[in-house]
Tab-separated table of C-alpha atoms in Angstrom:
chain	number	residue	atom	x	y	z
A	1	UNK	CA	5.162	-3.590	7.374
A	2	UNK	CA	4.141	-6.858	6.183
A	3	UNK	CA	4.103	-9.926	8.034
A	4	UNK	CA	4.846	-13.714	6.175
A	5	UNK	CA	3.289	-17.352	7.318
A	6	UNK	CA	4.125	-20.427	5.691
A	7	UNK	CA	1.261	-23.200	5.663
A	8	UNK	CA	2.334	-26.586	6.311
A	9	UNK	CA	1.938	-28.729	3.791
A	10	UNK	CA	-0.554	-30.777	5.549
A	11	UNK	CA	-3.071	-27.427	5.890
A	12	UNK	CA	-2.044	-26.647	2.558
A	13	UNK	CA	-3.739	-29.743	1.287
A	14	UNK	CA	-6.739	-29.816	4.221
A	15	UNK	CA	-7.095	-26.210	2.613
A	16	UNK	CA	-7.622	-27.881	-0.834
A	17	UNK	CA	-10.020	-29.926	0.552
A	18	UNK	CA	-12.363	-27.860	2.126
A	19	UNK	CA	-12.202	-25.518	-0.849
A	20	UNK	CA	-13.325	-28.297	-2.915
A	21	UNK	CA	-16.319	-28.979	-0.677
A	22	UNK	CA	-17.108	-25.743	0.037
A	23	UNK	CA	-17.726	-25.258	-3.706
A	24	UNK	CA	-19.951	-28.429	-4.431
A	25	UNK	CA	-21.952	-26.623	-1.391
A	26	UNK	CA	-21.863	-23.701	-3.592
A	27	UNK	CA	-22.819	-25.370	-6.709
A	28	UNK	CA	-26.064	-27.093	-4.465
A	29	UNK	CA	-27.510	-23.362	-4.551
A	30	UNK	CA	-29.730	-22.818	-7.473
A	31	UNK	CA	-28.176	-19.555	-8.332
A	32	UNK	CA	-24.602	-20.420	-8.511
A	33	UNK	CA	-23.183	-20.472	-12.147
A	34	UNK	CA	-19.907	-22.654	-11.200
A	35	UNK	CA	-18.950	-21.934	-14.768
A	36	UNK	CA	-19.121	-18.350	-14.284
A	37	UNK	CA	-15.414	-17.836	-13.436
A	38	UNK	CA	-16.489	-14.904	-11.513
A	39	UNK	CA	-14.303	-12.228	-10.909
A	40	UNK	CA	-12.207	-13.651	-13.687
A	41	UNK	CA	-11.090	-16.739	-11.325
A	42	UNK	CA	-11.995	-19.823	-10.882
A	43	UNK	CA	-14.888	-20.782	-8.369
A	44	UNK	CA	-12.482	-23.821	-6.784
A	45	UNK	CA	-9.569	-21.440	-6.817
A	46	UNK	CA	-11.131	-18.397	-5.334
A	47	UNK	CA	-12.383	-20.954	-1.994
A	48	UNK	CA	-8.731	-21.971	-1.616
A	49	UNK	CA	-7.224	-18.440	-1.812
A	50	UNK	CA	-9.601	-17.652	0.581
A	51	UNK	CA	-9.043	-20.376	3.127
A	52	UNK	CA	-5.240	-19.540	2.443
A	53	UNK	CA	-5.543	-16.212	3.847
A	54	UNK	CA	-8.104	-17.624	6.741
A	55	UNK	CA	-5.361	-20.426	7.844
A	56	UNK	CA	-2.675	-18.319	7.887
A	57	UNK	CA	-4.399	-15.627	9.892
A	58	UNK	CA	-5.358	-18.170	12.256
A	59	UNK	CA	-1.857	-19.111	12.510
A	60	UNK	CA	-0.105	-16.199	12.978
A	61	UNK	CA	-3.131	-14.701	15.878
A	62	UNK	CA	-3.797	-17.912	17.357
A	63	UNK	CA	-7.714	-18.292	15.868
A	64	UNK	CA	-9.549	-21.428	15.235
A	65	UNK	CA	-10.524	-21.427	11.629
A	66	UNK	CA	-14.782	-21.991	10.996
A	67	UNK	CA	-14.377	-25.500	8.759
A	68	UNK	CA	-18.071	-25.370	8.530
A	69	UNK	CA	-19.187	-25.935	4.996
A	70	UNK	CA	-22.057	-23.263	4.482
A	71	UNK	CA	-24.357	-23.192	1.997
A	72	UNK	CA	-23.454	-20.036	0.592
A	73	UNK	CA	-20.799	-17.953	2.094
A	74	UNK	CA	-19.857	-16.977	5.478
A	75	UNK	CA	-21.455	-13.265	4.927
A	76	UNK	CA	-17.485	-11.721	4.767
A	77	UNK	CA	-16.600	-12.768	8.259
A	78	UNK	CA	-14.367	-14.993	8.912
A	79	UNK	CA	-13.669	-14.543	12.696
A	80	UNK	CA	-14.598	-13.331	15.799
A	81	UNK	CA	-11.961	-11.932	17.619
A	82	UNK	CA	-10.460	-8.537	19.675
A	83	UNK	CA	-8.378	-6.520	17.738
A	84	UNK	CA	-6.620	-4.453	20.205
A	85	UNK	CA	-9.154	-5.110	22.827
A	86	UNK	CA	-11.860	-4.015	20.686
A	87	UNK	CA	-14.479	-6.618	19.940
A	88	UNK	CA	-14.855	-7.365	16.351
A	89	UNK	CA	-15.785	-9.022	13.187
A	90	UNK	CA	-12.774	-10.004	10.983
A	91	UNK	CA	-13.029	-10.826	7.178
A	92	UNK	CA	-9.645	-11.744	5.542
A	93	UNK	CA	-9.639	-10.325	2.082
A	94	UNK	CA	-7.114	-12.515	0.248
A	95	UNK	CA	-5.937	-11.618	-3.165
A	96	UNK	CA	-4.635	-13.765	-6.452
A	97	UNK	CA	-1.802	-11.346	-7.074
A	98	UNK	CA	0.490	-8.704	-5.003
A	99	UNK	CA	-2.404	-6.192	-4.436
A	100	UNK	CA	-1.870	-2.600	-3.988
A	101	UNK	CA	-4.859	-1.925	-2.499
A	102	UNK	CA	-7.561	-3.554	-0.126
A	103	UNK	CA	-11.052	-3.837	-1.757
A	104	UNK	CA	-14.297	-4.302	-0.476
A	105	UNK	CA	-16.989	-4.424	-2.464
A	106	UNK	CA	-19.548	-1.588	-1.731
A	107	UNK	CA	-22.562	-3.771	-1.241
A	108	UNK	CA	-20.406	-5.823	0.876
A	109	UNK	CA	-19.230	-4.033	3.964
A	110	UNK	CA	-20.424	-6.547	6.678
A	111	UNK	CA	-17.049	-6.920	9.061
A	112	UNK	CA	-15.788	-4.275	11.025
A	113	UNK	CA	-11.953	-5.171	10.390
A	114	UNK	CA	-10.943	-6.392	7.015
A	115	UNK	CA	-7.008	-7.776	6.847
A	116	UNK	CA	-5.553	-7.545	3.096
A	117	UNK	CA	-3.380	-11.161	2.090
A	118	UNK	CA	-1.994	-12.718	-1.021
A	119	UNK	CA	-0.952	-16.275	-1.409
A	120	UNK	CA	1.622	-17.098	-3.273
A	121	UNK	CA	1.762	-21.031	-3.206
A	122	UNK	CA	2.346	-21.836	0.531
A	123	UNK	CA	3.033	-18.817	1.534
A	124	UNK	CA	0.553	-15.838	3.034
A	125	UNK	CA	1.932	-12.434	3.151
A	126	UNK	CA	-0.416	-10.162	5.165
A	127	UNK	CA	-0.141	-6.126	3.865
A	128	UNK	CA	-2.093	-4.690	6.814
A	129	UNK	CA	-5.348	-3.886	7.606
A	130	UNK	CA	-8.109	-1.487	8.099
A	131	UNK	CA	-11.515	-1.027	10.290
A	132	UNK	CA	-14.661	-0.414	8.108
A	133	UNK	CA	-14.774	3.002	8.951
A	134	UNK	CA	-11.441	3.294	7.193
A	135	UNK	CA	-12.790	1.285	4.283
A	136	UNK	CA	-16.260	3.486	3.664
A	137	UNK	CA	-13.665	6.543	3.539
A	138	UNK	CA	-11.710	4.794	1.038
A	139	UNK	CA	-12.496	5.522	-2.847
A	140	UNK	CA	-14.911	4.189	-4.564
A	141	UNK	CA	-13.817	2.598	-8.191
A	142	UNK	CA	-15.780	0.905	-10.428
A	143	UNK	CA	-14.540	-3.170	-11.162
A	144	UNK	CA	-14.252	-3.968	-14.553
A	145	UNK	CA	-16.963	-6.723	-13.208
A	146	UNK	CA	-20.179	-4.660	-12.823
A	147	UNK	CA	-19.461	-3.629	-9.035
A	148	UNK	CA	-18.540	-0.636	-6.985
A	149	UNK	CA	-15.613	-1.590	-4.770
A	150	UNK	CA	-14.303	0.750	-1.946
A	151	UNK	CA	-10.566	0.996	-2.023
A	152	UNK	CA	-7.699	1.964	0.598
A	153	UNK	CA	-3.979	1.419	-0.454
A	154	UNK	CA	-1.942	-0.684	0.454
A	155	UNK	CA	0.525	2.669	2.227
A	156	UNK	CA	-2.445	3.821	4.035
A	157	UNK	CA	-3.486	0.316	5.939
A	158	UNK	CA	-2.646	-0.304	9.199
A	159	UNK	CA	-0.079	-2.676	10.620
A	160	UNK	CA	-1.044	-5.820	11.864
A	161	UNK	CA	-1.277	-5.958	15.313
A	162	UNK	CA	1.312	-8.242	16.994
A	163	UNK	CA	-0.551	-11.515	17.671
A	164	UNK	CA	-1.190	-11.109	21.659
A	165	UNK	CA	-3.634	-7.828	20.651
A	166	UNK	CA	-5.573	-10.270	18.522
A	167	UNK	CA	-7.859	-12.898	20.742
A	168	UNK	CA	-10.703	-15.051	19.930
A	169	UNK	CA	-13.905	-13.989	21.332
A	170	UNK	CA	-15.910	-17.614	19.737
């Protein structure tokens, strides 16, 4: 079952924002290629997706997001929380069209609960989710991008718990 939040359009454009700072961090890092267009997507446009899918999680489980510009990345976690009273790591994995699966990449498997969004404008729609366990017994599929990405679709994710399971820990 999916669940829908809307973003105001005042954290819609807070969202824009930070993506565009969190980028020029990026760009500060003498390996970042900001022309890459990684991933097939644009640097800018892959920080706001991502911040899409954090703000509306926060939203709908009552987080604070982390508006810490890093350096680099957050290292795929983007909260700290209980998920049915079990501590954990939370990395929202938000996608640039209606996905059919979640996708981690291989090399990548650093949270222990990964929640699959896509944005569409202001809007967050949030397919379910899965532990990593889940994810590391999902299969593996080459990207057309030079990766390995573990997959699990979209009918085998879990529901979202309801938003009084989910509390912050930090």
């Amino acid at each position: 079952m999916t669940v829908t939040v809307d973003i105001s359009p005042r954290y819609v454009r807070l969202v824009r924002k930070m993506a565009k700072e969190r980028n020029e961090s990026f760009e500060e890092n003498e390996a970042w290629d900001n022309e890459s267009n990684t991933w097939g997507v644009d640097p800018e446009d892959r920080n706001h997706r991502g911040l899409m899918g954090e703000f509306a999680f926060a939203e709908y489980a009552g987080l604070t997001v982390d508006t810490s510009i890093n350096r680099w990345s957050d290292g795929g976690k983007d909260f700290i929380a209980k998920i049915d009273g079990e501590a954990a790591t939370v990395d929202i994995k938000t996608a640039n069209k209606e996905p059919n699966e979640l996708m981690v990449k291989e090399y990548a498997v650093n949270a222990d609960y990964y929640v699959l969004a896509h944005v569409e404008k202001s809007r967050v729609t949030f397919y379910g989710a899965a532990w990593s366990e889940q994810v590391t017994n999902g299969v593996r599929k080459e990207s057309p991008f030079g990766h390995i990405n573990y997959t699990v679709s979209v009918d085998h994710l879990d529901s979202l718990p309801k938003p009084r399971k989910i509390t912050s820990i930090a």
